[in-house]
XYZ file of C-alpha atoms in Angstrom:
621
model
C 209.348 113.985 82.471
C 208.115 115.410 86.061
C 209.112 118.941 84.775
C 207.773 118.413 81.432
C 204.609 116.804 82.080
C 201.484 118.483 80.480
C 198.552 117.003 81.849
C 196.136 118.554 79.214
C 198.242 117.623 75.936
C 198.744 114.043 77.320
C 195.280 113.695 77.894
C 194.011 114.786 74.369
C 197.299 112.197 72.865
C 195.801 109.401 74.858
C 192.307 110.176 73.877
C 193.083 110.125 70.289
C 195.172 107.505 70.497
C 192.120 105.243 72.511
C 189.725 106.474 69.906
C 191.628 104.235 66.978
C 191.039 101.124 69.537
C 186.918 102.166 69.623
C 186.252 103.714 66.406
C 183.953 101.704 64.454
C 185.574 102.208 60.915
C 188.687 100.702 62.461
C 186.619 97.196 63.165
C 188.190 95.036 60.890
C 186.123 92.277 62.321
C 183.337 93.520 61.714
C 183.737 93.130 57.936
C 183.430 90.242 55.372
C 186.130 87.940 55.806
C 188.049 87.795 53.130
C 187.780 91.406 52.607
C 189.041 91.811 56.365
C 192.143 88.805 55.515
C 192.937 91.628 52.480
C 193.049 94.440 54.683
C 195.276 92.650 57.200
C 197.360 90.524 54.649
C 198.332 94.431 52.896
C 198.363 97.090 55.729
C 197.806 95.170 59.401
C 195.607 96.136 61.810
C 196.529 100.329 63.008
C 194.682 99.231 66.083
C 197.970 96.667 67.395
C 200.719 99.522 65.803
C 198.387 101.951 68.259
C 198.401 99.648 71.722
C 202.077 99.334 71.312
C 202.355 103.018 72.010
C 199.905 104.045 73.879
C 201.331 101.203 75.912
C 205.171 102.328 75.769
C 203.634 106.010 76.845
C 201.620 104.292 79.710
C 204.734 103.252 81.287
C 206.425 106.151 81.055
C 203.839 107.733 82.475
C 203.319 105.483 85.469
C 203.560 108.689 88.245
C 200.796 110.521 86.204
C 198.106 107.746 85.805
C 195.622 109.016 88.529
C 196.224 112.841 86.739
C 194.761 111.090 83.932
C 192.046 108.848 85.076
C 189.433 111.171 83.963
C 190.470 110.569 80.061
C 191.971 106.939 80.935
C 188.845 105.378 82.779
C 186.144 107.010 80.065
C 188.229 105.220 77.211
C 189.161 102.141 78.471
C 185.656 100.916 79.049
C 184.745 102.240 75.978
C 187.464 99.882 74.565
C 186.441 97.079 76.318
C 183.230 96.305 74.331
C 185.502 94.985 71.681
C 185.706 91.348 70.501
C 189.598 92.084 69.682
C 191.023 90.166 72.018
C 194.385 91.824 72.359
C 192.358 95.313 72.850
C 190.318 93.672 75.488
C 193.452 93.043 77.200
C 195.131 96.287 76.898
C 192.046 97.619 78.475
C 191.869 95.707 81.139
C 195.497 96.449 81.853
C 195.186 100.464 81.784
C 192.087 99.893 84.113
C 193.235 98.228 86.676
C 196.659 99.770 86.786
C 194.607 102.643 87.855
C 193.123 101.206 90.648
C 195.922 99.589 91.495
C 198.026 103.168 91.343
C 195.351 104.831 92.850
C 195.114 102.385 95.881
C 198.454 102.239 96.737
C 198.612 106.276 97.199
C 195.762 106.875 98.799
C 194.323 103.367 100.031
C 190.988 104.436 98.276
C 189.798 104.384 94.439
C 187.314 106.902 94.662
C 189.008 108.997 91.420
C 188.698 106.053 89.728
C 185.107 105.450 91.101
C 183.945 109.030 90.278
C 185.163 108.679 86.888
C 183.819 104.516 86.044
C 180.617 105.872 87.071
C 180.092 108.678 85.115
C 181.041 106.362 81.807
C 178.199 103.706 82.930
C 175.958 106.290 83.207
C 176.889 107.717 80.236
C 176.499 104.621 78.341
C 173.022 103.560 80.182
C 172.005 106.994 77.862
C 173.254 105.453 75.336
C 172.753 102.058 75.109
C 170.386 101.075 78.171
C 168.039 99.179 76.956
C 170.233 97.179 74.566
C 171.215 94.452 76.908
C 174.034 92.819 74.468
C 176.005 95.615 74.272
C 175.572 96.959 77.356
C 176.508 93.031 78.620
C 179.834 93.467 77.133
C 180.686 95.968 79.205
C 179.624 94.785 82.787
C 181.771 91.825 81.701
C 184.613 93.354 81.401
C 184.184 94.520 85.462
C 182.584 90.560 85.975
C 185.153 88.500 84.137
C 188.451 90.742 83.589
C 188.739 93.127 86.090
C 187.796 90.591 88.783
C 190.330 87.731 87.402
C 192.685 90.744 87.862
C 191.375 91.153 91.400
C 191.794 87.716 92.227
C 195.338 87.511 92.123
C 196.398 90.758 94.254
C 196.675 91.475 98.197
C 193.850 90.709 100.751
C 192.827 94.707 100.960
C 192.318 95.660 97.200
C 191.185 92.855 96.239
C 188.268 93.201 98.536
C 187.971 96.890 98.005
C 188.092 96.102 94.484
C 185.313 93.148 94.229
C 183.167 95.168 96.186
C 183.547 98.231 93.623
C 182.644 96.206 90.690
C 179.855 94.718 92.447
C 178.201 97.947 93.229
C 178.809 98.846 89.681
C 176.871 95.856 88.896
C 173.809 97.329 90.780
C 174.321 101.121 89.733
C 173.869 99.757 86.158
C 170.447 97.678 87.322
C 169.049 101.198 88.981
C 170.055 103.027 85.578
C 168.592 100.978 83.273
C 164.772 100.418 85.015
C 165.177 104.499 84.673
C 166.161 104.690 81.354
C 163.379 102.255 80.779
C 160.430 104.501 80.623
C 159.472 106.699 78.571
C 160.030 110.516 79.663
C 156.233 111.760 79.107
C 154.286 113.343 81.534
C 152.275 109.729 82.267
C 155.092 108.269 83.421
C 156.143 110.698 85.888
C 155.649 108.962 88.656
C 157.276 106.179 87.177
C 160.323 107.875 86.396
C 160.154 109.775 89.995
C 160.177 106.520 91.764
C 162.838 105.229 89.603
C 165.103 107.915 90.383
C 163.745 107.938 94.201
C 165.270 104.187 94.377
C 168.688 105.407 92.228
C 169.069 108.127 94.979
C 168.946 105.563 98.044
C 171.335 103.432 96.483
C 173.920 106.329 95.724
C 172.918 107.866 99.330
C 173.574 104.918 100.860
C 176.815 103.960 99.180
C 178.072 108.137 99.653
C 178.076 108.435 96.039
C 177.454 112.052 97.091
C 178.547 113.785 93.157
C 175.892 111.023 90.908
C 173.049 111.860 94.088
C 173.192 114.992 93.154
C 173.501 114.933 89.480
C 170.258 112.324 89.822
C 168.016 114.880 92.303
C 169.044 117.900 90.510
C 168.113 115.842 87.058
C 164.485 115.221 89.232
C 164.337 119.071 89.852
C 164.478 119.739 86.041
C 161.933 117.204 85.162
C 159.603 118.567 87.497
C 160.114 122.251 86.501
C 159.524 121.159 82.819
C 156.268 119.377 83.771
C 155.365 122.460 85.699
C 155.575 120.952 89.186
C 157.201 123.720 90.459
C 157.181 123.646 94.228
C 158.538 119.849 93.654
C 161.023 121.384 91.672
C 161.874 123.761 94.174
C 162.075 120.953 96.830
C 164.916 119.470 94.826
C 167.151 122.461 94.444
C 166.880 122.579 98.192
C 167.362 119.057 98.898
C 170.719 119.100 96.209
C 171.771 122.329 97.894
C 171.777 120.392 101.780
C 174.171 118.223 100.356
C 176.914 121.260 99.847
C 178.929 123.803 101.650
C 180.401 127.167 101.513
C 184.011 126.661 101.073
C 186.033 127.448 97.616
C 186.420 123.947 96.272
C 185.828 123.896 92.949
C 183.167 121.116 91.290
C 182.919 120.276 88.433
C 180.622 121.350 85.582
C 177.913 119.155 84.629
C 176.928 120.922 81.032
C 173.653 118.316 80.949
C 172.418 120.126 84.098
C 172.942 123.857 83.146
C 175.547 123.539 85.799
C 179.225 125.288 84.776
C 181.951 124.377 87.017
C 182.136 126.687 89.611
C 183.308 126.807 94.043
C 181.234 124.549 96.311
C 179.244 128.100 97.775
C 179.165 129.399 94.121
C 176.927 126.423 93.044
C 175.303 126.290 96.289
C 174.058 129.884 95.814
C 173.019 128.989 92.490
C 171.017 126.055 93.267
C 169.219 128.239 96.454
C 167.929 130.700 93.924
C 166.509 127.692 91.780
C 164.627 126.593 94.230
C 163.512 130.616 95.448
C 162.653 131.206 91.372
C 160.654 127.570 91.632
C 158.698 128.234 94.649
C 157.893 132.245 93.668
C 156.263 130.530 90.508
C 154.502 127.667 92.384
C 152.999 130.265 94.641
C 154.413 129.124 97.787
C 155.752 131.980 98.921
C 156.337 130.364 102.673
C 158.991 128.223 101.307
C 160.328 131.191 99.500
C 160.640 132.803 102.263
C 162.941 130.168 104.112
C 165.114 130.237 101.420
C 166.158 133.773 101.589
C 166.470 133.512 105.019
C 168.870 130.806 104.889
C 170.298 132.863 102.098
C 170.753 136.018 104.180
C 172.366 134.226 107.154
C 175.221 133.262 105.029
C 175.831 136.499 103.074
C 175.546 138.028 106.275
C 177.392 135.287 108.637
C 179.556 133.199 105.930
C 180.000 135.546 102.854
C 179.764 138.858 104.128
C 178.328 140.063 101.153
C 176.324 143.255 102.298
C 174.795 143.953 98.633
C 173.786 140.080 97.829
C 172.152 140.462 101.453
C 170.563 143.928 100.722
C 168.911 142.132 97.515
C 167.834 139.098 99.631
C 166.053 141.215 101.989
C 164.121 142.918 99.200
C 163.108 139.474 97.787
C 162.183 138.225 101.214
C 160.304 141.797 101.727
C 158.455 140.948 98.339
C 157.045 137.266 99.540
C 155.785 138.594 102.338
C 153.798 141.062 101.155
C 152.525 138.431 98.601
C 151.002 136.369 101.647
C 149.726 138.828 103.227
C 147.823 140.448 99.810
C 147.111 137.562 97.833
C 144.519 134.810 97.913
C 145.959 131.185 96.185
C 143.844 128.257 95.216
C 145.396 125.055 96.706
C 145.567 122.296 94.920
C 143.629 118.802 95.941
C 145.363 115.728 97.231
C 143.933 111.926 96.171
C 144.200 109.080 98.174
C 144.630 106.139 95.574
C 144.645 102.386 96.515
C 145.645 99.618 93.935
C 144.419 96.458 94.761
C 144.780 93.022 92.579
C 147.429 92.752 89.737
C 149.499 95.540 90.095
C 153.565 95.886 89.919
C 154.973 95.017 93.321
C 155.652 98.724 94.156
C 151.955 99.331 93.869
C 149.772 96.167 94.537
C 148.287 96.495 97.642
C 149.617 99.930 98.749
C 147.913 103.445 99.376
C 149.428 106.361 98.222
C 148.354 110.362 98.683
C 148.387 112.403 94.739
C 149.194 115.957 94.965
C 147.223 116.831 91.833
C 147.494 119.384 88.842
C 150.225 121.127 87.572
C 151.438 124.647 87.872
C 148.747 126.793 89.207
C 145.964 124.521 87.727
C 144.228 122.757 90.389
C 142.673 119.885 89.026
C 139.245 118.671 89.320
C 138.085 115.093 90.633
C 136.915 114.355 87.230
C 140.034 115.092 85.585
C 142.077 113.705 87.995
C 140.136 110.281 87.865
C 140.445 110.553 83.814
C 144.079 110.621 84.016
C 143.923 107.825 85.849
C 141.888 106.119 83.421
C 143.952 106.895 80.898
C 147.058 105.374 82.418
C 145.207 102.031 83.793
C 142.993 101.153 81.027
C 142.157 97.774 82.465
C 141.496 98.454 86.024
C 138.196 99.016 87.423
C 138.162 102.324 88.885
C 135.652 103.780 91.734
C 135.845 107.408 93.024
C 134.748 107.024 96.678
C 135.296 107.090 99.438
C 133.434 104.163 100.820
C 135.426 101.140 102.037
C 137.106 98.962 99.713
C 134.806 95.650 99.354
C 136.270 92.404 100.831
C 136.812 90.327 97.673
C 139.089 93.037 96.245
C 141.458 92.987 99.357
C 142.148 89.768 99.215
C 145.589 87.957 97.911
C 143.673 85.845 95.752
C 142.062 88.874 93.617
C 143.835 89.075 90.027
C 142.044 91.861 88.428
C 142.898 95.666 89.102
C 141.063 97.569 91.570
C 141.713 101.612 91.902
C 140.067 103.365 94.743
C 140.254 107.274 94.476
C 139.005 109.342 97.970
C 139.366 113.002 98.127
C 141.421 114.012 101.270
C 140.893 116.612 103.446
C 144.184 118.270 105.468
C 144.774 117.386 108.751
C 147.248 117.168 111.271
C 148.427 114.868 114.097
C 146.971 117.299 116.562
C 143.607 116.282 115.194
C 144.209 112.766 114.984
C 144.353 112.818 118.900
C 141.032 114.893 118.904
C 143.076 118.938 119.468
C 142.709 121.654 117.057
C 145.270 122.540 113.884
C 147.992 124.223 115.805
C 147.779 127.251 113.685
C 144.160 127.699 114.654
C 144.393 129.739 118.026
C 146.728 131.721 116.799
C 147.286 135.178 115.442
C 148.467 134.609 112.177
C 146.552 135.876 109.467
C 143.930 134.250 107.497
C 145.831 133.494 104.324
C 149.233 132.327 106.099
C 146.500 130.006 108.202
C 145.221 128.513 104.977
C 148.892 127.915 103.489
C 149.435 125.904 106.043
C 145.953 124.171 106.417
C 146.627 122.993 103.131
C 150.549 122.670 102.652
C 154.028 120.705 104.245
C 151.595 118.518 106.132
C 151.566 114.726 106.182
C 148.404 114.260 107.437
C 144.975 113.745 105.790
C 141.558 112.255 106.278
C 138.333 111.272 104.717
C 135.471 109.732 105.337
C 132.822 107.708 104.894
C 128.912 106.926 106.488
C 129.393 103.446 108.042
C 126.679 101.131 106.407
C 127.070 98.587 108.653
C 125.157 100.874 111.694
C 121.527 100.018 112.236
C 119.872 103.082 110.281
C 116.181 104.873 111.805
C 113.260 105.960 109.465
C 112.521 109.278 109.643
C 115.508 112.377 110.618
C 118.709 111.679 108.546
C 120.670 113.237 111.474
C 119.546 110.335 113.297
C 121.715 107.919 111.123
C 125.283 109.318 110.195
C 127.392 107.270 111.755
C 130.783 108.815 110.168
C 134.187 106.778 110.135
C 136.935 109.161 109.788
C 140.142 107.481 108.766
C 143.344 109.253 109.036
C 146.369 108.870 106.015
C 149.810 109.887 107.456
C 152.276 109.991 104.608
C 155.949 108.693 104.258
C 157.151 112.497 104.145
C 155.603 116.507 104.143
C 153.646 117.254 100.982
C 154.743 118.678 99.035
C 157.733 116.789 98.623
C 160.481 115.544 95.740
C 157.658 113.458 94.698
C 154.156 113.968 93.695
C 152.717 110.953 94.821
C 153.938 109.749 98.363
C 153.261 106.374 100.068
C 151.154 106.414 103.234
C 152.693 104.752 106.088
C 149.487 104.677 108.493
C 145.965 104.434 108.665
C 144.255 105.662 112.331
C 140.194 105.164 112.310
C 138.061 106.818 114.351
C 134.093 106.370 114.318
C 131.612 109.112 115.391
C 128.726 109.091 116.574
C 125.346 110.714 114.838
C 125.562 113.164 118.027
C 129.399 113.756 117.466
C 129.151 113.995 113.870
C 126.711 116.628 114.403
C 128.664 118.562 116.743
C 131.380 118.270 114.053
C 129.575 119.156 111.530
C 128.601 122.616 113.185
C 132.056 123.833 114.090
C 133.187 123.537 110.443
C 130.526 125.480 109.756
C 131.297 128.211 111.967
C 135.048 128.010 111.163
C 133.633 128.286 107.652
C 131.773 131.395 108.407
C 134.637 133.435 110.505
C 136.960 132.410 107.837
C 134.978 134.276 105.396
C 134.084 137.202 107.578
C 138.429 137.943 108.209
C 138.244 137.530 103.878
C 135.793 140.110 103.759
C 136.379 142.449 106.323
C 140.196 142.871 104.839
C 139.342 143.582 101.824
C 135.806 144.936 101.091
C 136.248 144.159 97.683
C 136.208 140.184 98.147
C 133.381 138.250 96.008
C 130.163 138.614 98.611
C 128.647 135.539 97.343
C 131.059 133.222 99.253
C 129.635 134.839 102.714
C 125.838 134.555 101.270
C 125.674 131.501 100.435
C 127.332 130.471 104.067
C 125.355 132.876 105.978
C 121.840 132.139 104.577
C 123.105 127.947 104.800
C 123.138 128.218 108.755
C 120.172 130.795 109.548
C 117.525 130.050 106.969
C 115.736 126.976 108.315
C 114.182 125.662 105.110
C 118.104 124.802 103.656
C 119.176 122.724 106.629
C 116.269 122.486 108.798
C 117.210 124.725 111.662
C 117.537 124.007 115.555
C 114.436 121.389 115.064
C 115.345 118.953 113.185
C 118.688 118.380 115.681
C 115.961 118.511 118.306
C 113.645 115.952 116.511
C 117.088 113.501 115.940
C 118.209 113.645 119.221
C 116.085 114.782 122.214
C 112.308 114.432 121.515
C 113.825 110.354 120.122
C 115.030 107.597 122.596
C 118.601 108.647 120.874
C 119.996 108.768 124.391
C 118.621 105.623 125.136
C 120.445 103.794 122.322
C 123.453 105.512 122.433
C 124.122 106.599 126.315
C 127.765 107.100 125.974
C 126.535 110.304 124.218
C 124.872 111.906 127.269
C 127.994 113.624 128.032
C 128.206 115.546 124.540
C 124.353 116.990 124.792
C 126.008 120.156 126.529
C 129.019 120.354 123.773
C 126.409 120.019 121.107
C 124.165 123.035 123.114
C 127.180 125.364 123.449
C 128.175 124.554 119.553
C 125.318 125.559 118.454
C 125.757 129.048 120.321
C 128.568 129.592 119.143
C 127.405 129.243 115.358
C 124.630 131.503 116.047
C 126.574 133.983 117.574
C 129.161 133.805 114.685
C 126.612 134.081 111.828
C 125.358 137.020 113.463
C 128.512 138.800 113.070
C 128.433 137.575 109.743
C 125.435 138.696 108.889
C 126.230 142.268 109.710
C 129.442 142.079 107.396
C 127.022 140.621 104.434
C 124.647 143.438 105.302
C 127.445 146.321 105.652
C 129.062 145.250 102.108
C 126.108 143.644 100.062
C 125.396 144.754 96.797
C 121.709 147.309 96.767
C 120.448 144.375 94.872
C 120.650 141.987 97.607
C 119.114 143.859 99.711
C 115.456 142.024 100.379
C 117.808 139.160 101.085
C 119.269 140.930 103.603
C 116.526 141.270 105.382
C 114.876 137.579 104.945
C 118.083 136.784 106.958
C 117.141 139.406 109.677
C 114.016 137.641 110.183
C 115.565 134.158 109.970
C 118.351 135.167 112.738
C 115.353 136.544 114.912
C 113.264 132.646 114.447
C 116.497 130.915 115.183
C 117.503 133.097 118.039
C 114.119 132.790 119.583
C 113.742 128.502 118.599
C 117.256 128.608 120.114
C 116.687 130.250 123.561
C 113.503 127.908 123.774
C 115.361 124.388 122.713
C 118.045 125.864 125.421
C 115.695 126.128 128.512
C 113.516 123.563 127.322
C 115.011 120.911 125.053
C 112.387 118.024 126.454
C 115.236 115.760 127.541
C 116.549 116.083 130.765
C 119.438 113.996 132.221
């Protein structure tokens, strides 16, 4: 038998024999009783004959049972759903013998476990929403396999019982995923269900199935146009693989052929590169290229592939340096009231839009309204009303707040880490908007007592920083918030912040126009106009009236040390506005000559006003 064993032939023969046991056409018990009795009396039950022959063959194949597990595990589980006691008993015996044989040989049951997981996965695809059918399969493990394990040695029993428990848990996670519609509206729910499954598989060391489902998530994202998230999934899948020649099983449903581990690894990284390229996340594509270059140079020694990869990397750097990008918006969604447990009382950061198309606040809000028709949806960054925060609140309330990108350094009062580097503007813009986990939104603190007159005097602003559970973009488009940090700014500090933000905007626009004179000059024109034309923002006089010609510092003595910072912010803005006006005058079209002349006059006036203010702020310390 040892010399003549033909694994392929035996697999075919056993699969054919086992198909007799589970094929519906042979299910006599499903026929009307009178007809079933006639068939049994005249012809007998062909399945009984098949069981006899299969038992004889299985006894002969004792030393090769592990080799045949891929066929027989799936076949015995399929046959276990039969209502015929003889078939159930045979399926139980064969399955248990495979468990026992592998345990005695390897002190583990990884082979049987792997093929069992594959079959449970397949069955939930076919019957996931049919609890009656699925319970038949689960009872095979709960009752019959556990009954067999009860009479074995302690170690096998312990390992087997744990295995059966894991199969039940796995089934629950899979069914939760299968119950969800596969349309775009339920993308978040499907992603969340997949992540729960991945967490369970990762914890249990089910590497092969983990890779299968992170790959499915990549395919789902790509299909929906979430190219960067898809690329992230491919990178995560690739990170679980090495560079060996070990042969990995094919996954036809996931477009993966049987191949060596290193080839699969390369394919996944190439998939990630393609998705990042489509999503214009060229910096991420560069990182993929760098990893592959290192492997081609030091592990695989494939110099031709290295050359090709370096060319791809070079192309990405060109894209980064030459092309502007429109980045997607981020929104904070706060769910309060009667929502599912995973949403109730929680905040999430959503990365909006699909493909290269950003999503407006209105479009995003309408999408959420379509999904949660019974919810009251408020598009505001204001505080959530206390009654909606109550655990007794039984309705549905969703607040949507548009977020601004931030960083951990800025929470502590520092600068964005890329701000003072020599990196080109386009790269700074990328890291300002991407690969981050910190955002903020602001609202006016209406609890503060208002003063009549100057609006700047009443701008008590609360800035709320929200920190995501992971870096965004990630493998999902909605990420839970794990921390909130609130800071309240006085009106003078708010004025300083606003001045500095406007000045930085001017600097960025000047850099863009200097690099590319063909760039639309209108953005720079509007920004310079907003700074210099007193009719637009009120000029220095408006600030002087709010803070220096009033009792502001008597009421807010802690702001006295901000007076010099405020003056410095004004000086800096005037300095950069003058530079920006020069660039605007240099590149403006002929029909805007009068506008430039007007702004030059405004600049002269602003300089005069600022010099007078700095010399005589009217309030001294």
